[in-house]
Amino acid sequence: MQSIEQTSRRNFLKIAAATGGGLFLGFNWSNAATLPIVVNPEALAAGAVNFNSFLSIGTDNIITIFSPNPEIGQGIKTAFPMIVAEELDADWTLVKTVQANLDTNKYERQVTGGSGAVPHSWERLRKAGATARYLLVESAAKRWNVPASEITTEKGKVFHKTSGKSLTYGELAEDASKIAVPKEIKLKQEKDFTLIGQSVRNVDNKNIITGKPLFGLDFYREGMLFALIQRPKAFGLKLKSVDSAAAKKMPGIVDVVTFENSVAVVGKSTWQVKKAREALKIEYEKEFDLESSADHNRIFKQLLENGEATVRRKNGNVEEAFKNAFKVVTAEYQCPFLPHSPLEPMNFFAHVREDGVELVGPTQTPDRARNEAAKITGFPPEKVTVEITRQGGGFGRRLSADYAIEATHVSKLVKAPVKVIWTREDDMTGGTYRPAVRYRFEAALDKSGQMIGYKLRGVGMNSGNPTREDNFPSGAVDNLLIDSVEHKSPITTGPWRAPITNFLAYAEQSFLDEVAEAAGKDPIQFRLELFEKAKKSPVGEIKYDIDRMVAVTKLAAEKSNWGKKKGVHQGFSVYFSHRSYVAQVGEVVVEKGKPVLKNVIAAVDCGIVINKSGSLQQVRGGVVDGVGHAMYGNMTFKDGAPDQNNFNGFRLIRMSEIPEVDVHFVNNGISPTGLGEPALPPAGAAAANAFYKATKKRLRNQPFTEEEAFKNIS
């Protein structure tokens, strides 16, 4: 098997041209204003046409598009063709998606991260579908000698109802390829959508269920070798010496090589290299201080008091507001490191040849993998190819290229095609964690309960700016100061689903509940008053949409029947991230004397919902991820080494602990915004605020289960 994706770009086009041609449209990913162009299939097959992507309609009625963004479970391979099919009035059963390989000349933003793929491509894809439909209609009008205005389209066919004539798109494809593309194209109105907004099965479902090769771990190349890497067992250590004599003598072992701070065992099977790795005798020496979790707690508290802070935003006279305050509310919140825990551990294939480099594997940033491989080998980037496989989870972990770098090093050293595979223990202890953070909040209230002052200081590890200084309540408070302090740690960190906001939202929204209580106000009403203040008298620049924040807040209150359920303790949270707005109400009931999170009601404004079932999955998954890690996730360290190395030690939420998640989307006709991440940030606070209502004990640190307040109530 040469490839996960059986059809490469060039091979696909050769096959398509050989089957009798059809309609090929090249369209531009980097310029949404540019309409597609009709291109010659023979020229495409010969590689003589420079185009950004393509939409093709074959004479067999099959409609195909390339999907450039890596698929990590966010459903992009389904959403992209749905957008095209909607404008095209295609028969969905005849639409196919091909995963595109890395091509920075053809694609813009070929990355999965930041929940930005659909917002970026929405208009481009609509225009591609609408242009194809226009050409088909014009070709039918010409063949039948009737006005185009009399022709309708539906499910891959064109109709002339007056005469009763109809043709399939495949029958018209070649004629359509000879029609000129218009200068402007009319797109559908939302009220006319028939596919967008419906529930559509993921295009990869069948292959996943039947075990077809899709993922990086599935990739196999005849004659390739396997490698496992031994990395330092503690952050802050460096390699001193390696005795690999015993390992090299073991069955199936081809070589043991060292590079940077790692040792790679290379052989003919994963089991053989795993056993040989255990036979290595390695000495390390200390390069940096070996930090423990107790050190982190001490460092955070010290930096909150005395750290050199960078001011991120300042409005008004903060010092005067707190000096004259009737009441001051102060609280600190802290979260631990977290591993990403994708179901598929890290893996990558590399073949460093004399004429270039071939990379194959699951990556959220294929261009980063290519550029790193180019640095290692000395080849120009255009000599490095990257084939993107489907990914068994990423959550930000696969934004890093470390495992692709390892594969490139090993292949170069052993002069053979190599697949590097991480074990689950490697994956959990290998770093790039969600950074640990501590926040201190202060709020100044006047006699009427108005918040006249607000301060936030964030201390993060390797996180740059651990705040989002322009998010709510910025703009709603006259006197505001947000600053941050960074601690450089040898423990490697990186983006974790909804970077920064995954914990910041919990802390901010929990603290606002504390302030609302001190002001003697209902939590939702307190926030609505702040929104009204920001709308009428904004303080500084406001970078969130107040009306959309208000809309999801009111919708969540309505759908949860806020404050009116007997025996149900409700907690509220609302947050803006990745262009979308999500409000949540957590509901806790007391069972046998213990508080239990039973339900989460989510109100979501992500603009137009493309695939309803996929969108529901993203929201429900985000809520479960947010609640689960807030309650249970805890990565601790002793002398630089992780205390947890597998799921028997690292606690994830269990099926019986998952609450019901009731999702409601705001239908406002706005172009789609992100959805892979925005449902996670508000989840922890909705749960924590509900637990407080039930127990009158604040949960200021994650995970909740490690808090004395939680232990005493459960």
XYZ file of C-alpha atoms in Angstrom:
714
model
C 0.000 0.000 0.000
C 1.615 3.231 -1.150
C -0.735 5.754 0.367
C -3.626 6.268 2.750
C -5.313 8.393 0.079
C -5.528 6.104 -2.946
C -5.811 9.013 -5.359
C -3.152 11.694 -5.447
C -3.845 15.045 -7.056
C -2.169 14.188 -10.345
C -3.405 10.608 -10.508
C -6.939 11.717 -9.797
C -6.862 14.199 -12.625
C -5.359 11.656 -15.026
C -8.094 9.182 -14.155
C -10.782 11.838 -14.486
C -9.510 12.929 -17.883
C -9.273 9.329 -19.091
C -12.910 8.623 -18.197
C -14.194 11.084 -20.756
C -13.590 14.461 -19.156
C -16.334 16.553 -17.688
C -16.459 19.961 -16.036
C -13.383 21.087 -14.116
C -13.370 24.339 -12.169
C -10.242 25.764 -10.627
C -10.919 28.133 -7.753
C -8.840 30.354 -5.559
C -8.454 29.683 -1.820
C -6.513 32.888 -1.199
C -8.979 35.342 -2.729
C -12.670 34.995 -1.912
C -13.576 37.686 -4.454
C -12.220 35.692 -7.418
C -14.657 33.457 -9.276
C -13.637 29.960 -10.452
C -12.338 29.343 -13.961
C -13.037 26.456 -16.332
C -9.869 24.476 -16.996
C -8.988 21.835 -19.575
C -8.841 18.312 -18.085
C -6.012 17.215 -20.374
C -3.942 20.187 -19.303
C -4.737 19.399 -15.689
C -3.660 15.803 -16.089
C -0.386 16.977 -17.623
C 0.180 19.354 -14.731
C 0.243 22.335 -17.091
C -2.373 24.433 -15.296
C -1.693 26.309 -12.092
C -4.876 26.309 -10.035
C -5.690 26.545 -6.354
C -8.132 23.701 -5.990
C -10.777 22.094 -8.057
C -14.369 21.119 -8.284
C -15.093 18.490 -10.913
C -18.301 17.050 -12.323
C -17.632 13.856 -14.232
C -19.676 12.367 -17.021
C -20.558 9.652 -14.488
C -22.309 12.342 -12.347
C -19.687 12.112 -9.593
C -18.834 15.493 -8.057
C -15.419 15.768 -6.410
C -13.610 18.483 -4.462
C -10.299 18.586 -2.656
C -10.411 19.367 1.067
C -7.129 21.105 1.939
C -7.453 21.286 5.735
C -6.350 18.366 7.919
C -9.262 16.368 9.348
C -8.976 15.764 13.104
C -12.600 14.969 13.840
C -13.983 18.485 13.429
C -15.895 17.333 10.321
C -14.258 19.605 7.776
C -14.191 16.894 5.080
C -17.987 16.759 5.355
C -18.698 20.475 5.786
C -16.675 21.618 2.760
C -18.490 19.458 0.183
C -21.838 20.275 1.817
C -21.259 23.966 1.120
C -20.427 23.266 -2.526
C -23.308 20.817 -2.934
C -25.804 23.322 -1.524
C -25.074 26.001 -4.101
C -24.774 23.390 -6.836
C -28.056 21.639 -5.982
C -26.092 18.412 -6.155
C -27.202 14.906 -5.314
C -25.361 14.496 -1.989
C -24.958 10.759 -2.534
C -22.766 11.494 -5.570
C -20.447 14.005 -3.864
C -16.930 12.852 -2.935
C -14.142 14.547 -1.007
C -10.429 13.930 -1.524
C -7.967 14.914 1.213
C -5.467 17.292 -0.330
C -1.774 16.953 0.388
C 0.340 19.941 1.381
C 0.614 22.525 -1.382
C 1.380 26.051 -0.200
C 1.297 27.342 -3.775
C -2.277 26.186 -4.213
C -3.791 26.604 -0.759
C -3.933 29.298 1.865
C -4.196 28.436 5.559
C -3.696 24.692 5.095
C -3.813 24.112 8.833
C -6.270 22.888 11.439
C -6.321 25.115 14.498
C -8.174 28.104 15.855
C -11.545 26.854 14.565
C -10.973 28.866 11.396
C -11.339 26.540 8.391
C -15.031 27.116 7.627
C -14.973 30.908 8.208
C -12.023 31.124 5.825
C -13.513 28.974 3.052
C -17.269 29.631 3.303
C -17.568 32.175 0.501
C -14.976 30.519 -1.751
C -16.775 27.178 -1.658
C -20.202 28.731 -2.207
C -18.970 30.552 -5.291
C -17.450 27.359 -6.668
C -20.764 25.511 -6.362
C -22.839 28.407 -7.660
C -20.565 28.892 -10.665
C -20.790 25.223 -11.607
C -24.595 25.384 -11.362
C -24.657 28.482 -13.589
C -22.596 26.737 -16.295
C -24.816 23.658 -16.217
C -27.982 25.733 -16.494
C -26.572 27.783 -19.375
C -25.490 24.649 -21.237
C -28.962 23.117 -20.829
C -30.605 26.356 -22.020
C -28.382 26.336 -25.091
C -29.115 22.658 -25.861
C -32.884 23.067 -25.469
C -32.988 26.559 -26.938
C -34.955 27.934 -24.004
C -34.310 30.870 -21.623
C -32.065 29.962 -18.671
C -34.613 31.612 -16.394
C -37.045 28.771 -17.159
C -34.623 26.084 -15.979
C -34.492 24.725 -12.439
C -32.047 22.392 -10.718
C -32.481 19.745 -8.061
C -30.427 16.789 -6.809
C -27.919 16.709 -9.661
C -30.381 17.339 -12.492
C -31.620 20.257 -14.571
C -35.302 20.554 -15.464
C -37.391 22.456 -17.989
C -40.823 21.969 -16.509
C -42.727 23.451 -19.451
C -41.441 20.828 -21.880
C -40.884 18.109 -19.300
C -37.229 17.745 -20.290
C -34.451 16.892 -17.833
C -30.760 16.016 -17.919
C -28.245 14.911 -15.320
C -25.240 17.050 -14.491
C -22.995 14.365 -15.949
C -24.785 14.553 -19.301
C -24.191 18.311 -19.388
C -20.679 18.422 -17.896
C -18.705 18.596 -21.136
C -21.041 21.185 -22.685
C -20.815 23.221 -19.482
C -17.022 23.277 -19.751
C -17.390 25.358 -22.933
C -19.542 28.081 -21.332
C -17.909 31.324 -20.230
C -17.789 32.013 -16.482
C -19.767 35.173 -15.598
C -18.165 38.196 -13.978
C -20.518 37.916 -11.010
C -22.437 35.026 -9.539
C -25.604 35.022 -7.458
C -25.577 32.959 -4.265
C -28.582 31.372 -2.588
C -30.449 33.028 0.236
C -30.423 31.131 3.499
C -34.174 30.483 3.274
C -33.544 28.450 0.108
C -30.986 26.087 1.640
C -31.974 22.438 1.413
C -28.765 20.693 2.534
C -27.000 23.185 4.798
C -28.490 22.991 8.267
C -29.485 19.340 7.874
C -27.905 16.356 9.639
C -25.400 14.610 7.373
C -23.230 11.632 8.221
C -19.491 12.195 8.250
C -18.018 11.216 4.887
C -15.406 9.003 6.573
C -17.829 7.125 8.834
C -18.044 3.969 6.737
C -14.289 3.690 6.286
C -13.704 4.263 10.000
C -16.282 1.690 11.061
C -15.071 -0.915 8.574
C -11.414 -0.391 9.446
C -10.224 1.068 6.152
C -6.779 2.692 6.329
C -7.287 6.391 7.069
C -5.152 7.308 10.067
C -1.438 7.799 10.411
C -1.085 4.577 12.375
C -2.684 2.734 9.433
C -0.006 3.844 6.984
C 2.364 1.128 5.830
C 5.049 1.106 3.161
C 6.620 -2.169 2.079
C 10.180 -2.312 3.390
C 9.848 0.511 5.901
C 11.431 0.264 9.333
C 9.893 1.093 12.708
C 11.412 3.287 15.399
C 10.723 4.078 19.025
C 12.485 7.007 20.659
C 13.860 7.128 24.175
C 13.574 10.680 25.433
C 14.807 12.029 28.789
C 12.534 10.794 31.558
C 12.473 14.191 33.246
C 12.255 17.721 31.887
C 15.557 19.450 32.562
C 17.812 16.456 31.850
C 20.143 16.032 28.905
C 21.725 12.961 27.375
C 25.154 12.058 28.765
C 25.969 8.551 27.472
C 24.323 5.571 25.762
C 25.227 1.874 25.930
C 23.258 0.208 23.123
C 25.292 -2.980 22.720
C 22.647 -5.286 24.201
C 19.828 -3.652 22.256
C 21.637 -3.979 18.924
C 22.015 -7.752 19.395
C 18.301 -8.324 19.855
C 16.175 -9.898 17.072
C 14.951 -7.583 14.316
C 17.023 -4.572 15.375
C 18.644 -2.718 12.492
C 20.330 0.145 14.336
C 20.371 2.400 17.389
C 21.074 6.071 16.641
C 21.267 9.259 18.675
C 20.248 12.776 17.683
C 19.687 15.975 19.619
C 18.629 14.747 23.088
C 17.136 11.415 22.015
C 17.992 7.795 21.275
C 16.146 5.919 18.515
C 15.874 2.150 18.309
C 15.171 1.077 14.724
C 13.975 -2.338 13.647
C 11.552 -4.493 11.696
C 8.561 -4.429 14.065
C 7.196 -2.258 16.854
C 7.369 -5.111 19.366
C 11.028 -5.798 18.601
C 12.060 -2.152 18.935
C 9.993 -1.782 22.119
C 11.789 -4.694 23.774
C 15.170 -3.435 22.561
C 14.493 0.043 23.889
C 14.046 -1.471 27.346
C 17.573 -2.918 27.059
C 19.234 0.491 26.542
C 21.528 1.756 29.280
C 21.373 5.550 29.294
C 22.897 8.143 31.610
C 21.555 11.671 31.894
C 22.816 14.826 33.555
C 20.942 17.863 34.795
C 20.700 20.806 32.430
C 17.952 22.828 34.157
C 16.239 22.805 37.539
C 13.996 19.767 37.914
C 10.645 21.275 38.871
C 7.938 19.622 40.946
C 4.282 20.544 41.310
C 4.990 21.946 44.770
C 7.544 24.283 43.165
C 4.929 25.496 40.689
C 2.512 26.467 43.454
C 5.243 28.423 45.225
C 6.459 30.085 42.013
C 2.958 31.134 40.981
C 2.158 32.754 44.302
C 5.491 34.540 44.353
C 5.088 35.900 40.823
C 1.554 37.081 41.536
C 2.992 39.209 44.329
C 6.359 40.293 42.995
C 6.639 39.284 39.355
C 7.541 41.819 36.698
C 4.197 42.202 34.938
C 3.433 43.244 31.385
C 0.385 45.503 31.154
C -2.039 44.136 28.575
C -4.866 46.655 28.968
C -5.562 49.604 31.227
C -8.633 51.824 31.271
C -9.456 54.659 33.653
C -7.986 55.226 37.121
C -7.842 51.761 38.645
C -6.020 52.793 41.813
C -8.589 55.480 42.632
C -11.515 53.125 41.965
C -10.232 50.532 44.438
C -9.285 53.183 46.982
C -12.851 54.524 47.010
C -14.631 51.161 46.680
C -17.469 50.291 49.050
C -16.536 46.620 48.737
C -13.609 44.717 47.175
C -13.862 41.079 46.055
C -10.620 39.101 45.566
C -10.081 35.513 44.455
C -7.345 33.354 42.949
C -7.786 30.434 40.557
C -5.248 27.837 39.429
C -5.118 24.960 36.953
C -2.555 22.178 36.393
C -0.746 20.967 33.300
C -2.826 18.690 31.070
C -1.799 16.197 28.381
C -3.770 16.239 25.151
C -4.644 12.522 25.327
C -5.607 11.943 21.665
C -6.857 8.428 20.978
C -4.182 7.996 18.301
C -0.674 8.492 19.758
C 1.903 10.502 17.819
C 3.358 8.835 14.730
C 4.954 9.860 11.460
C 6.584 8.331 8.383
C 9.658 9.824 6.739
C 11.796 8.772 3.804
C 14.877 10.917 3.267
C 16.027 10.102 -0.264
C 18.894 11.462 -2.348
C 16.530 13.721 -4.270
C 14.159 14.854 -1.515
C 12.028 13.923 1.461
C 8.651 12.204 1.673
C 6.575 12.712 4.815
C 3.283 10.991 5.615
C 1.274 11.322 8.786
C -1.246 13.068 11.011
C -0.381 16.731 11.420
C -2.399 19.869 12.053
C 0.430 21.958 10.544
C 1.825 20.171 7.473
C 3.833 23.203 6.362
C 5.631 23.285 9.714
C 6.550 19.608 9.302
C 7.865 20.308 5.810
C 9.955 23.311 6.838
C 11.498 21.449 9.778
C 12.373 18.503 7.535
C 13.974 20.911 5.064
C 16.165 22.375 7.832
C 17.300 18.927 8.966
C 18.122 17.595 5.501
C 19.284 20.739 3.730
C 16.771 20.301 0.922
C 14.693 23.292 -0.168
C 11.089 23.046 1.076
C 9.783 22.341 -2.416
C 11.732 19.064 -2.315
C 9.770 17.902 0.729
C 6.304 16.421 0.178
C 3.726 15.979 2.946
C 0.784 13.612 2.663
C -1.849 14.347 5.295
C -3.686 11.450 6.915
C -6.823 11.633 9.006
C -5.988 12.187 12.658
C -7.288 10.282 15.648
C -7.558 13.431 17.720
C -5.303 16.428 17.963
C -6.694 19.043 20.366
C -3.652 21.209 19.563
C -1.022 18.528 20.184
C -0.475 17.976 16.487
C 0.210 21.662 15.894
C 3.736 20.730 17.003
C 6.071 18.993 14.567
C 8.372 17.231 17.045
C 7.348 13.716 16.048
C 7.760 14.539 12.328
C 11.183 15.987 13.153
C 12.112 12.728 14.908
C 11.068 10.648 11.904
C 13.140 12.837 9.573
C 16.239 12.588 11.772
C 15.990 8.813 12.043
C 15.394 8.256 8.328
C 18.353 10.455 7.480
C 20.626 8.612 9.928
C 19.681 5.054 8.913
C 19.218 5.916 5.215
C 15.884 4.126 4.970
C 12.125 4.811 5.129
C 11.115 4.889 8.801
C 7.923 5.187 10.758
C 8.297 6.621 14.258
C 5.578 5.510 16.686
C 4.962 6.757 20.210
C 3.494 4.463 22.844
C 0.711 5.768 25.077
C 3.315 6.296 27.820
C 5.511 8.228 25.377
C 2.515 10.313 24.383
C 1.529 11.238 27.926
C 5.038 11.955 29.203
C 6.421 13.525 26.045
C 5.483 17.097 26.857
C 3.702 19.889 24.976
C 1.129 20.064 27.765
C -1.584 22.614 28.441
C 0.397 25.134 30.530
C -0.330 25.516 34.231
C -1.716 28.981 35.099
C -2.731 30.991 38.148
C -4.968 34.058 38.106
C -5.731 36.738 40.669
C -8.951 38.703 40.214
C -10.064 41.811 42.073
C -13.337 43.706 41.697
C -14.334 47.031 43.221
C -18.028 47.660 43.919
C -19.791 50.882 44.844
C -22.695 51.110 47.304
C -25.269 50.287 44.619
C -23.477 47.077 43.636
C -22.024 48.459 40.405
C -18.604 47.104 39.421
C -16.467 50.229 39.142
C -13.058 48.545 39.069
C -11.612 45.265 37.771
C -8.120 43.790 37.949
C -6.726 40.560 36.552
C -3.177 39.292 36.776
C -2.266 36.020 35.076
C 0.872 33.963 35.703
C 1.546 31.290 33.107
C 4.274 28.833 32.194
C 5.774 29.300 28.737
C 2.429 30.706 27.656
C 3.390 34.242 26.639
C 0.229 36.121 27.480
C -2.094 33.934 29.626
C -4.907 36.506 29.405
C -7.350 37.694 26.761
C -7.347 41.349 27.625
C -10.006 42.376 25.111
C -12.613 39.800 26.108
C -15.577 40.563 28.362
C -15.746 42.261 30.861
C -13.260 44.604 29.154
C -15.210 47.518 27.744
C -17.889 47.220 30.432
C -15.873 48.529 33.419
C -14.701 52.138 33.710
C -11.491 51.287 35.552
C -9.737 48.116 34.447
C -6.225 46.659 34.589
C -5.146 43.361 33.023
C -1.507 42.318 33.173
C 0.540 39.125 33.060
C 3.749 37.468 34.231
C 5.500 34.546 32.556
C 7.561 31.770 34.122
C 9.980 29.945 31.826
C 9.924 26.237 32.592
C 11.813 23.287 31.073
C 8.476 21.459 30.939
C 7.378 21.873 27.343
C 3.942 23.358 26.729
C 1.785 24.138 23.741
C -1.745 24.936 22.577
C -4.460 22.784 24.145
C -8.028 22.871 22.839
C -9.205 26.503 23.041
C -5.751 27.780 24.092
C -5.699 30.076 27.152
C -9.492 30.436 27.211
C -9.954 26.786 28.216
C -9.133 27.797 31.806
C -9.400 31.585 31.678
C -13.123 31.382 30.877
C -13.677 29.140 33.890
C -11.803 31.521 36.173
C -13.384 34.718 34.816
C -16.910 33.404 34.803
C -16.598 31.838 38.241
C -15.225 35.092 39.610
C -18.055 37.129 38.064
C -20.474 34.920 39.980
C -18.587 35.761 43.161
C -18.853 39.462 42.337
C -22.561 39.160 41.507
C -23.177 37.531 44.886
C -21.246 40.281 46.663
C -23.349 42.839 44.791
C -26.549 41.041 45.801
C -27.567 40.396 42.194
C -28.656 37.427 40.099
C -25.622 36.175 38.080
C -27.329 36.495 34.706
C -28.845 39.892 35.492
C -25.452 41.094 36.699
C -23.881 40.197 33.352
C -26.751 41.704 31.356
C -26.242 44.991 33.197
C -22.563 44.928 32.263
C -23.460 44.237 28.612
C -25.852 47.189 28.682
C -23.116 49.385 30.146
C -20.682 48.295 27.403
C -23.255 49.022 24.722
C -24.304 52.452 25.992
C -20.993 53.701 27.382
C -18.145 51.543 26.036
C -14.792 51.926 27.752
C -11.993 51.621 25.205
C -12.181 49.284 22.233
C -14.663 46.407 22.320
C -13.713 43.392 20.213
C -16.716 41.174 20.911
C -20.281 41.566 19.657
C -22.400 42.653 22.616
C -25.707 41.827 20.945
C -24.577 38.279 20.213
C -23.391 37.854 23.812
C -26.752 39.070 25.065
C -28.638 36.794 22.663
C -26.963 33.568 23.822
C -27.256 34.659 27.451
C -31.008 35.173 27.164
C -31.466 31.993 25.125
C -29.642 29.882 27.725
C -31.733 31.450 30.491
C -34.931 30.749 28.566
C -34.125 27.160 27.597
C -32.932 26.267 31.109
C -35.934 27.903 32.774
C -33.383 29.803 34.853
C -34.124 30.054 38.539
C -37.506 28.333 38.328
C -36.696 24.638 38.769
C -37.273 23.134 42.194
C -34.523 20.945 43.552
C -32.172 21.946 40.714
C -29.136 24.163 41.390
C -28.106 26.158 38.322
C -24.830 27.790 37.396
C -24.278 30.168 34.476
C -21.361 30.950 32.177
C -20.998 32.799 28.874
C -17.928 33.244 26.698
C -16.697 34.514 23.340
C -13.840 32.686 21.631
C -12.819 31.764 18.105
C -15.420 34.151 16.649
C -18.340 32.342 18.323
C -20.524 32.931 21.386
C -21.603 30.226 23.821
C -23.667 30.491 27.017
C -24.170 27.483 29.269
C -26.242 26.593 32.298
C -25.049 23.702 34.439
C -27.628 21.894 36.537
C -26.711 20.079 39.735
C -29.029 17.947 41.841
C -28.296 16.398 45.224
C -28.542 12.605 45.177
C -28.007 10.648 48.400
C -26.457 13.717 49.952
C -24.004 14.288 47.085
C -24.170 16.980 44.366
C -24.223 15.538 40.833
C -23.952 17.455 37.558
C -26.931 16.148 35.590
C -27.436 18.562 32.708
C -25.760 21.317 30.718
C -27.900 23.575 28.543
C -25.859 25.294 25.825
C -26.907 28.253 23.688
C -24.572 28.638 20.711
C -24.115 31.395 18.145
C -21.696 30.139 15.509
C -23.545 31.771 12.643
C -25.149 29.510 10.038
C -24.951 25.860 11.076
C -23.683 23.786 8.147
C -24.018 20.192 9.334
C -26.440 19.974 12.239
C -25.309 16.548 13.469
C -21.641 17.472 13.188
C -22.277 20.754 14.993
C -24.133 19.021 17.801
C -21.223 16.620 18.191
C -18.742 19.479 18.386
C -20.730 21.290 21.073
C -21.467 18.185 23.127
C -17.873 17.012 22.809
C -16.580 20.426 23.864
C -18.837 20.497 26.920
C -17.834 16.985 27.992
C -14.158 17.795 27.404
C -14.434 21.022 29.391
C -16.365 19.518 32.298
C -14.278 16.339 32.389
C -10.919 18.073 32.582
C -12.194 20.687 35.023
C -13.363 17.963 37.371
C -10.706 15.269 36.989
C -7.667 16.178 34.840
C -4.421 16.616 36.773
C -0.850 16.237 35.501
C 1.663 16.507 38.343
C 5.453 16.397 38.440
C 8.185 15.322 40.812
C 11.765 16.348 40.067
C 10.850 17.153 36.472
C 9.200 13.801 35.764
C 5.447 13.296 35.195
C 3.713 11.310 37.917
C 1.151 9.976 35.435
C 2.101 8.019 32.310
C -1.119 6.291 31.222
C -4.865 6.370 31.729
C -4.657 4.193 34.825
C -3.054 7.187 36.544
C -4.500 10.122 34.643
C -8.214 10.539 35.355
C -10.624 11.154 32.492
C -14.366 11.589 32.788
C -16.274 8.286 32.629
C -19.424 7.498 30.699
C -21.577 7.385 33.819
C -20.343 10.869 34.821
C -21.206 12.622 31.564
C -24.159 15.015 31.914
C -26.937 15.366 29.384
C -26.067 18.204 27.007
C -29.006 20.110 25.518
C -27.897 22.309 22.600
C -29.723 25.287 21.069
C -28.341 27.231 18.111
C -29.044 30.900 17.427
C -30.329 31.301 13.879
C -29.215 34.781 12.846
C -28.060 34.221 9.249
C -24.500 35.360 9.985
C -21.739 33.615 8.027
C -20.378 30.571 9.906
C -17.772 31.067 12.616
C -15.677 28.586 14.603
C -17.168 25.616 16.434
C -14.387 23.121 17.172
C -13.367 24.931 20.361
C -15.871 27.586 21.615
C -18.127 25.191 23.561
C -15.288 24.085 25.848
C -14.246 27.323 27.663
C -17.570 28.117 29.426
C -18.261 24.513 30.515
C -16.101 24.406 33.650
C -17.598 27.588 35.114
C -21.184 26.523 34.404
C -20.477 23.359 36.412
C -18.525 25.096 39.200
C -21.164 27.786 39.663
C -23.880 25.137 39.839
C -21.906 23.162 42.443
C -21.624 26.355 44.482
C -25.372 26.883 44.368
C -25.827 23.353 45.738
C -23.101 23.461 48.409
C -22.166 27.111 49.064
C -18.510 26.135 48.575
C -16.418 27.775 45.845
C -14.263 25.650 43.557
C -11.346 27.896 42.615
C -8.842 25.308 41.428
C -8.904 22.489 38.933
C -9.413 19.627 39.093
C -12.440 19.930 41.340
C -11.934 16.443 42.753
C -8.614 17.538 44.299
C -10.200 20.531 46.033
C -10.885 20.164 49.741
C -14.190 21.960 49.207
C -15.240 19.267 46.730
C -13.932 16.354 48.804
C -15.919 17.569 51.786
C -19.168 17.649 49.852
C -18.835 14.491 47.809
